Tab-separated table of C-alpha atoms in Angstrom:
chain	number	residue	atom	x	y	z
M	69	VAL	CA	147.577	-193.512	108.826
M	70	LEU	CA	145.023	-194.127	106.095
M	71	ASP	CA	146.111	-194.250	102.482
M	72	PHE	CA	144.649	-191.432	100.354
M	73	ASN	CA	143.079	-193.981	97.989
M	74	ASP	CA	141.095	-195.341	100.935
M	75	PRO	CA	137.396	-194.346	100.795
M	76	PHE	CA	137.411	-193.502	104.510
M	77	SER	CA	140.547	-191.363	104.482
M	78	THR	CA	138.949	-188.213	103.091
M	79	GLU	CA	136.213	-188.368	105.733
M	80	VAL	CA	138.889	-188.413	108.428
M	81	LYS	CA	141.189	-185.871	106.716
M	82	PRO	CA	139.632	-183.691	104.037
M	83	ARG	CA	141.934	-182.650	101.205
M	84	ILE	CA	142.434	-179.020	100.129
M	85	LEU	CA	144.014	-178.383	96.729
M	86	LEU	CA	145.954	-175.175	96.031
M	87	MET	CA	145.925	-174.495	92.303
M	88	GLY	CA	146.642	-171.600	89.942
M	89	LEU	CA	149.157	-170.390	87.371
M	90	ARG	CA	152.885	-170.113	88.091
M	91	ARG	CA	153.933	-167.277	90.421
M	92	SER	CA	150.356	-166.601	91.502
M	93	GLY	CA	151.351	-166.942	95.179
M	94	LYS	CA	150.162	-170.444	96.140
M	95	SER	CA	153.260	-171.558	98.078
M	96	SER	CA	153.564	-168.143	99.760
M	97	ILE	CA	150.004	-168.468	101.064
M	98	GLN	CA	150.733	-171.888	102.537
M	99	LYS	CA	153.988	-170.749	104.171
M	100	VAL	CA	152.461	-167.614	105.718
M	101	VAL	CA	149.295	-169.290	107.045
M	102	PHE	CA	150.678	-172.606	108.279
M	103	HIS	CA	154.396	-171.997	108.852
M	104	LYS	CA	154.327	-168.446	110.310
M	105	MET	CA	156.734	-167.303	107.607
M	106	SER	CA	157.134	-163.549	107.287
M	107	PRO	CA	155.474	-162.273	104.075
M	108	ASN	CA	158.753	-160.613	103.050
M	109	GLU	CA	160.594	-163.949	103.270
M	110	THR	CA	158.269	-165.472	100.673
M	111	LEU	CA	159.944	-163.309	98.018
M	112	PHE	CA	162.835	-165.797	98.087
M	113	LEU	CA	160.737	-168.965	97.661
M	114	GLU	CA	161.605	-171.035	94.606
M	115	SER	CA	158.885	-171.864	92.120
M	116	THR	CA	157.103	-175.157	92.920
M	117	ASN	CA	157.985	-177.833	90.343
M	118	LYS	CA	156.212	-180.860	91.822
M	119	ILE	CA	153.059	-181.606	93.803
M	120	CYS	CA	153.735	-180.967	97.500
M	121	ARG	CA	151.505	-182.693	100.028
M	122	GLU	CA	151.383	-181.609	103.659
M	123	ASP	CA	149.323	-182.799	106.607
M	124	VAL	CA	147.872	-179.978	108.709
M	125	SER	CA	146.844	-181.423	112.072
M	126	ASN	CA	147.105	-178.420	114.372
M	127	SER	CA	143.879	-179.114	116.213
M	128	SER	CA	141.038	-181.551	116.503
M	129	PHE	CA	139.017	-179.483	114.029
M	130	VAL	CA	141.733	-178.050	111.757
M	131	ASN	CA	142.758	-181.428	110.457
M	132	PHE	CA	143.328	-181.828	106.710
M	133	GLN	CA	145.832	-182.290	103.892
M	134	ILE	CA	147.001	-179.442	101.656
M	135	TRP	CA	148.223	-180.290	98.161
M	136	ASP	CA	150.198	-177.492	96.498
M	137	PHE	CA	150.137	-177.941	92.702
M	138	PRO	CA	152.727	-176.419	90.365
M	139	GLY	CA	151.201	-174.014	87.846
M	140	GLN	CA	152.336	-176.019	84.833
M	141	ILE	CA	150.219	-179.121	85.649
M	142	ASP	CA	148.641	-180.472	82.460
M	143	PHE	CA	145.310	-182.191	83.090
M	144	PHE	CA	145.510	-183.949	79.716
M	145	ASP	CA	148.836	-185.603	80.543
M	146	PRO	CA	148.065	-189.342	80.894
M	147	THR	CA	150.505	-189.576	83.834
M	148	PHE	CA	148.334	-187.123	85.818
M	149	ASP	CA	145.540	-189.071	87.521
M	150	TYR	CA	143.207	-186.147	88.134
M	151	GLU	CA	140.227	-188.411	88.877
M	152	MET	CA	141.932	-189.978	91.898
M	153	ILE	CA	142.940	-186.543	93.244
M	154	PHE	CA	139.594	-184.788	92.761
M	155	ARG	CA	137.627	-187.749	94.099
M	156	GLY	CA	138.951	-187.210	97.622
M	157	THR	CA	138.956	-183.414	97.671
M	158	GLY	CA	136.953	-181.288	100.096
M	159	ALA	CA	137.919	-177.855	98.747
M	160	LEU	CA	139.744	-176.572	95.675
M	161	ILE	CA	141.385	-173.171	96.119
M	162	PHE	CA	142.270	-171.527	92.816
M	163	VAL	CA	144.630	-168.554	93.183
M	164	ILE	CA	144.450	-165.712	90.614
M	165	ASP	CA	147.116	-162.988	90.544
M	166	SER	CA	145.078	-159.760	90.505
M	167	GLN	CA	148.098	-157.710	89.382
M	168	ASP	CA	148.596	-159.791	86.228
M	169	ASP	CA	146.536	-160.333	83.092
M	170	TYR	CA	144.078	-162.937	84.389
M	171	MET	CA	142.564	-164.161	81.090
M	172	GLU	CA	144.812	-167.239	81.004
M	173	ALA	CA	144.077	-167.861	84.685
M	174	LEU	CA	140.325	-167.751	84.010
M	175	ALA	CA	140.709	-170.265	81.173
M	176	ARG	CA	142.666	-172.593	83.484
M	177	LEU	CA	140.102	-172.052	86.244
M	178	HIS	CA	137.261	-173.089	83.920
M	179	LEU	CA	139.112	-176.230	82.805
M	180	THR	CA	139.987	-177.157	86.403
M	181	VAL	CA	136.492	-176.583	87.799
M	182	THR	CA	134.691	-178.485	85.020
M	183	ARG	CA	137.063	-181.461	85.299
M	184	ALA	CA	136.830	-181.539	89.097
M	185	TYR	CA	133.035	-181.181	89.164
M	186	LYS	CA	132.531	-184.157	86.847
M	187	VAL	CA	134.569	-186.344	89.190
M	188	ASN	CA	133.301	-184.922	92.506
M	189	PRO	CA	130.238	-182.596	92.533
M	190	ASP	CA	130.651	-182.036	96.303
M	191	ILE	CA	133.917	-180.049	96.029
M	192	ASN	CA	133.823	-176.496	97.405
M	193	PHE	CA	135.330	-174.169	94.775
M	194	GLU	CA	137.130	-171.204	96.387
M	195	ILE	CA	138.670	-168.439	94.254
M	196	PHE	CA	141.385	-166.307	95.894
M	197	ILE	CA	141.838	-163.028	93.991
M	198	HIS	CA	145.337	-162.597	95.359
M	199	LYS	CA	147.960	-159.827	95.731
M	200	VAL	CA	145.303	-157.145	96.093
M	201	ASP	CA	147.600	-155.159	98.420
M	202	GLY	CA	148.931	-153.440	95.284
M	203	LEU	CA	145.481	-152.245	94.140
M	204	SER	CA	143.392	-149.260	95.162
M	205	ASP	CA	140.042	-149.942	96.862
M	206	ASP	CA	138.094	-149.074	93.698
M	207	HIS	CA	140.358	-151.267	91.563
M	208	LYS	CA	139.904	-154.183	94.002
M	209	ILE	CA	136.121	-154.024	93.701
M	210	GLU	CA	136.264	-153.652	89.917
M	211	THR	CA	138.695	-156.593	89.577
M	212	GLN	CA	136.561	-158.831	91.784
M	213	ARG	CA	133.406	-157.923	89.843
M	214	ASP	CA	135.109	-158.600	86.490
M	215	ILE	CA	136.579	-161.970	87.521
M	216	HIS	CA	133.291	-163.011	89.142
M	217	GLN	CA	131.334	-162.109	86.000
M	218	ARG	CA	133.704	-163.774	83.533
M	219	ALA	CA	134.110	-166.999	85.561
M	220	ASN	CA	130.359	-167.463	86.003
M	221	ASP	CA	129.647	-166.572	82.353
M	222	ASP	CA	132.100	-169.289	81.250
M	223	LEU	CA	130.270	-171.831	83.430
M	224	ALA	CA	126.881	-170.677	82.119
M	225	ASP	CA	128.070	-171.052	78.510
M	226	ALA	CA	129.073	-174.640	79.341
M	227	GLY	CA	125.667	-175.331	80.916
M	228	LEU	CA	127.133	-175.582	84.434
M	229	GLU	CA	125.276	-172.755	86.210
M	230	LYS	CA	124.710	-174.975	89.271
M	231	ILE	CA	128.433	-174.882	90.142
M	232	HIS	CA	128.928	-172.340	92.931
M	233	LEU	CA	132.182	-170.356	93.092
M	234	SER	CA	133.140	-168.376	96.222
M	235	PHE	CA	135.398	-165.334	95.755
M	236	TYR	CA	137.795	-163.715	98.247
M	237	LEU	CA	140.147	-160.720	97.996
M	238	THR	CA	143.415	-161.819	99.627
M	239	SER	CA	146.924	-160.662	100.445
M	240	ILE	CA	149.695	-162.175	102.580
M	241	TYR	CA	150.537	-158.674	103.851
M	242	ASP	CA	147.376	-158.376	105.965
M	243	HIS	CA	144.873	-160.652	107.701
M	244	SER	CA	142.688	-161.148	104.609
M	245	ILE	CA	144.411	-164.442	103.767
M	246	PHE	CA	143.681	-165.835	107.260
M	247	GLU	CA	140.081	-164.651	107.042
M	248	ALA	CA	139.654	-166.349	103.631
M	249	PHE	CA	141.256	-169.604	104.798
M	250	SER	CA	139.010	-169.548	107.873
M	251	LYS	CA	135.922	-169.477	105.633
M	252	VAL	CA	137.310	-172.338	103.508
M	253	VAL	CA	138.145	-174.535	106.501
M	254	GLN	CA	134.777	-173.909	108.185
M	255	LYS	CA	132.999	-175.535	105.226
M	256	LEU	CA	134.986	-178.725	105.914
M	257	ILE	CA	133.983	-178.931	109.596
M	258	PRO	CA	130.803	-181.015	109.950
M	259	GLN	CA	130.419	-179.810	113.558
M	260	LEU	CA	130.266	-176.126	112.522
M	261	PRO	CA	126.499	-175.603	113.226
M	262	THR	CA	126.984	-177.131	116.697
M	263	LEU	CA	129.988	-174.911	117.444
M	264	GLU	CA	128.159	-171.773	116.246
M	265	ASN	CA	125.145	-172.656	118.350
M	266	LEU	CA	127.333	-173.157	121.447
M	267	LEU	CA	128.984	-169.769	120.860
M	268	ASN	CA	125.596	-168.062	120.447
M	269	ILE	CA	124.364	-169.550	123.729
M	270	PHE	CA	127.610	-168.580	125.473
M	271	ILE	CA	127.641	-164.906	124.402
M	272	SER	CA	123.912	-164.348	124.941
M	273	ASN	CA	124.160	-165.576	128.546
M	274	SER	CA	127.437	-163.786	129.315
M	275	GLY	CA	126.882	-160.278	127.955
M	276	ILE	CA	129.639	-160.719	125.363
M	277	GLU	CA	129.721	-158.691	122.140
M	278	LYS	CA	131.626	-161.094	119.871
M	279	ALA	CA	133.435	-164.440	120.253
M	280	PHE	CA	135.784	-166.451	118.031
M	281	LEU	CA	137.036	-170.016	118.403
M	282	PHE	CA	140.616	-169.926	117.104
M	283	ASP	CA	143.205	-172.493	116.143
M	284	VAL	CA	146.148	-170.861	117.938
M	285	VAL	CA	148.840	-172.159	115.563
M	286	SER	CA	147.431	-170.989	112.223
M	287	LYS	CA	145.168	-168.171	113.573
M	288	ILE	CA	142.328	-169.619	111.517
M	289	TYR	CA	139.018	-169.153	113.322
M	290	ILE	CA	137.065	-172.353	113.015
M	291	ALA	CA	133.810	-170.856	114.296
M	292	THR	CA	132.234	-167.610	115.451
M	293	ASP	CA	128.808	-166.552	116.656
M	294	SER	CA	126.047	-165.423	114.295
M	295	THR	CA	126.844	-161.671	114.513
M	296	PRO	CA	128.738	-160.248	111.489
M	297	VAL	CA	132.558	-160.474	111.451
M	298	ASP	CA	134.346	-157.131	111.394
M	299	MET	CA	137.837	-157.283	109.845
M	300	GLN	CA	139.335	-154.973	112.465
M	301	THR	CA	137.927	-157.148	115.258
M	302	TYR	CA	139.423	-160.245	113.674
M	303	GLU	CA	142.836	-158.548	113.301
M	304	LEU	CA	142.819	-157.560	116.985
M	305	CYS	CA	142.119	-161.183	117.969
M	306	CYS	CA	145.002	-162.422	115.793
M	307	ASP	CA	147.353	-159.836	117.318
M	308	MET	CA	146.314	-160.902	120.820
M	309	ILE	CA	147.036	-164.562	120.078
M	310	ASP	CA	150.482	-163.599	118.742
M	311	VAL	CA	151.241	-161.582	121.880
M	312	VAL	CA	150.132	-164.361	124.250
M	313	ILE	CA	152.027	-167.119	122.418
M	314	ASP	CA	155.197	-165.044	121.906
M	315	ILE	CA	155.421	-163.933	125.551
M	316	SER	CA	154.629	-167.481	126.737
M	317	CYS	CA	157.387	-168.893	124.505
M	318	ILE	CA	159.905	-166.364	125.843
M	319	TYR	CA	159.018	-166.382	129.539
M	320	GLY	CA	156.696	-169.359	130.060
M	321	LEU	CA	159.066	-172.248	129.349
M	322	LYS	CA	161.348	-173.731	131.999
M	323	ASP	CA	165.071	-172.985	132.045
M	324	ASP	CA	165.834	-176.262	130.266
M	325	GLY	CA	163.320	-175.397	127.497
M	326	THR	CA	160.725	-177.975	128.578
M	327	GLY	CA	157.048	-177.337	129.105
M	328	THR	CA	154.443	-175.893	126.773
M	329	PRO	CA	153.849	-172.190	126.092
M	330	TYR	CA	150.104	-172.795	125.783
M	331	ASP	CA	148.219	-174.988	128.249
M	332	LYS	CA	144.993	-175.187	130.268
M	333	GLU	CA	146.128	-172.307	132.500
M	334	SER	CA	146.622	-169.967	129.532
M	335	MET	CA	144.476	-166.834	129.597
M	336	ALA	CA	144.872	-163.125	128.904
M	337	ILE	CA	142.923	-159.917	129.507
M	338	ILE	CA	143.631	-156.738	127.503
M	339	LYS	CA	141.661	-153.546	128.148
M	340	LEU	CA	141.332	-151.362	125.049
M	341	ASN	CA	140.914	-147.596	125.040
M	342	ASN	CA	137.327	-147.807	123.757
M	343	THR	CA	135.899	-149.359	126.993
M	344	THR	CA	136.161	-152.832	125.470
M	345	VAL	CA	137.963	-155.817	127.000
M	346	LEU	CA	139.678	-158.550	124.973
M	347	TYR	CA	139.489	-161.864	126.837
M	348	LEU	CA	141.355	-165.030	125.777
M	349	LYS	CA	140.905	-168.461	127.386
M	350	GLU	CA	142.303	-171.895	126.524
M	351	VAL	CA	139.635	-174.353	125.305
M	352	THR	CA	141.835	-177.302	124.285
M	353	LYS	CA	145.591	-177.473	123.812
M	354	PHE	CA	145.068	-176.264	120.228
M	355	LEU	CA	141.995	-174.033	120.510
M	356	ALA	CA	141.411	-170.660	122.157
M	357	LEU	CA	138.255	-168.643	122.749
M	358	VAL	CA	138.776	-164.913	122.149
M	359	CYS	CA	135.948	-162.586	123.228
M	360	PHE	CA	135.072	-158.912	122.978
M	361	VAL	CA	133.358	-157.753	126.180
M	362	ARG	CA	132.086	-154.337	127.246
M	363	GLU	CA	133.883	-153.107	130.374
M	364	GLU	CA	130.655	-152.959	132.396
M	365	SER	CA	129.778	-156.542	131.374
M	366	PHE	CA	133.262	-157.744	132.319
M	367	GLU	CA	132.567	-156.758	135.933
M	368	ARG	CA	130.555	-159.994	136.049
M	369	LYS	CA	133.674	-162.040	135.267
M	370	GLY	CA	132.527	-164.829	137.595
M	371	LEU	CA	129.436	-165.413	135.457
M	372	ILE	CA	131.524	-165.335	132.246
M	373	ASP	CA	133.995	-167.860	133.693
M	374	TYR	CA	131.200	-170.194	134.815
M	375	ASN	CA	129.561	-170.060	131.382
M	376	PHE	CA	132.965	-170.599	129.777
M	377	HIS	CA	133.454	-173.735	131.906
M	378	CYS	CA	130.132	-175.084	130.573
M	379	PHE	CA	131.115	-174.090	127.020
M	380	ARG	CA	134.504	-175.853	127.243
M	381	LYS	CA	132.868	-179.001	128.592
M	382	ALA	CA	130.438	-179.006	125.659
M	383	ILE	CA	133.325	-178.558	123.161
M	384	GLN	CA	135.118	-181.534	124.707
M	385	GLU	CA	131.981	-183.645	124.297
M	386	VAL	CA	131.790	-182.646	120.607
M	387	PHE	CA	135.439	-183.636	120.254
M	388	GLU	CA	134.843	-187.021	121.948
M	389	VAL	CA	131.945	-187.804	119.592
M	390	ARG	CA	134.132	-186.966	116.610
M	391	MET	CA	136.966	-189.204	117.829
M	392	LYS	CA	134.528	-192.098	118.210
M	393	VAL	CA	133.387	-191.570	114.597
M	394	VAL	CA	137.018	-191.449	113.383
M	395	ARG	CA	137.902	-194.646	115.276
M	396	SER	CA	134.785	-196.357	113.917
M	397	ARG	CA	135.668	-195.404	110.320
M	398	LYS	CA	139.236	-196.574	110.753
M	399	HIS	CA	137.949	-199.882	112.127
M	400	GLN	CA	135.562	-200.249	109.173
M	401	SER	CA	138.405	-199.473	106.784
M	402	HIS	CA	140.617	-202.064	108.444
M	403	MET	CA	137.848	-204.691	108.261
M	404	GLN	CA	137.292	-203.979	104.554
M	405	LYS	CA	141.000	-204.391	103.842
M	406	SER	CA	141.140	-207.644	105.776
M	407	LYS	CA	138.246	-209.025	103.707
M	408	ARG	CA	139.880	-208.282	100.349
M	409	PRO	CA	141.030	-211.447	98.569
M	410	THR	CA	144.731	-212.154	98.352
M	411	PRO	CA	146.340	-212.471	94.861
M	412	ASN	CA	145.633	-216.244	94.801
M	413	GLY	CA	141.916	-215.643	95.380
M	414	THR	CA	141.613	-216.684	99.057
M	415	PRO	CA	140.146	-214.142	101.472
M	416	ARG	CA	142.530	-212.473	103.914
M	417	MET	CA	142.210	-213.764	107.459
M	418	PRO	CA	142.517	-211.157	110.229
M	419	LEU	CA	145.431	-211.874	112.558
């Protein structure tokens, strides 16, 4: 395991920071997305009082560290080494409670973004306007417009117009938080254009309406084809994954509890009442392809399955290339460490 001060570590495992004021919902987001905690259970979570670091390695592509920061972090405290933390960060998620007075949050956001940008201009800045489940549709739009305007005006006043902020309306009580996290994670996947291209080729040759490549544990979709994403479509895919995994866990394991609920034989077909078919197939032990197919197109299931076989083979090749890169970087890192001089000035000799 690479140390987080190592220059190669962030290329192998990007770092995502969760920041925001106290009680804005940072820990609840993490628990719901990555620990399958019920949203109602998050009401009993204690306030975070120290930096919590967690490795998320659910799949070959969803592979990063999440750092959950307590709201009372003081960037001017000399014991807080913000330069070291921001230097290795891929994305900074700043959570704003939409049901609270967000002026203080905007001031903290401006301070955080300006500090982080000076250290690492390549950070993706993601703003979650959270707890919008308690707002009307008109109020949601108005709140997003106001926060967007104020945050960008603050940056413009500081002469930092080139910093790009992405805004999302989120809630742990629906799929909006998974959709937002999917968009954040996709920016950290260097293979994303390749995956999107493979999906476009697959659906165009198979008569498929829409396809998602999901991480089955977190329900984050790491790629989709170039057609627009409809929220209802995404929610149906998430529900299907839940059904498949839950039934497999209940009835798919052996009597002694051994085996895996999700393997290379895993697949599911659900016919909807609008002449559409939902089709799920295992891609790797962590990834699933979920497709929307018209009923008349699904009659050519043999063609779809053949094209899927080609698609899965291509995904595995992408994965193999990535693993070679990771191994190469780890080897380079090891060689650099072995060349560092020892305290008495003599170079280290590799064993």
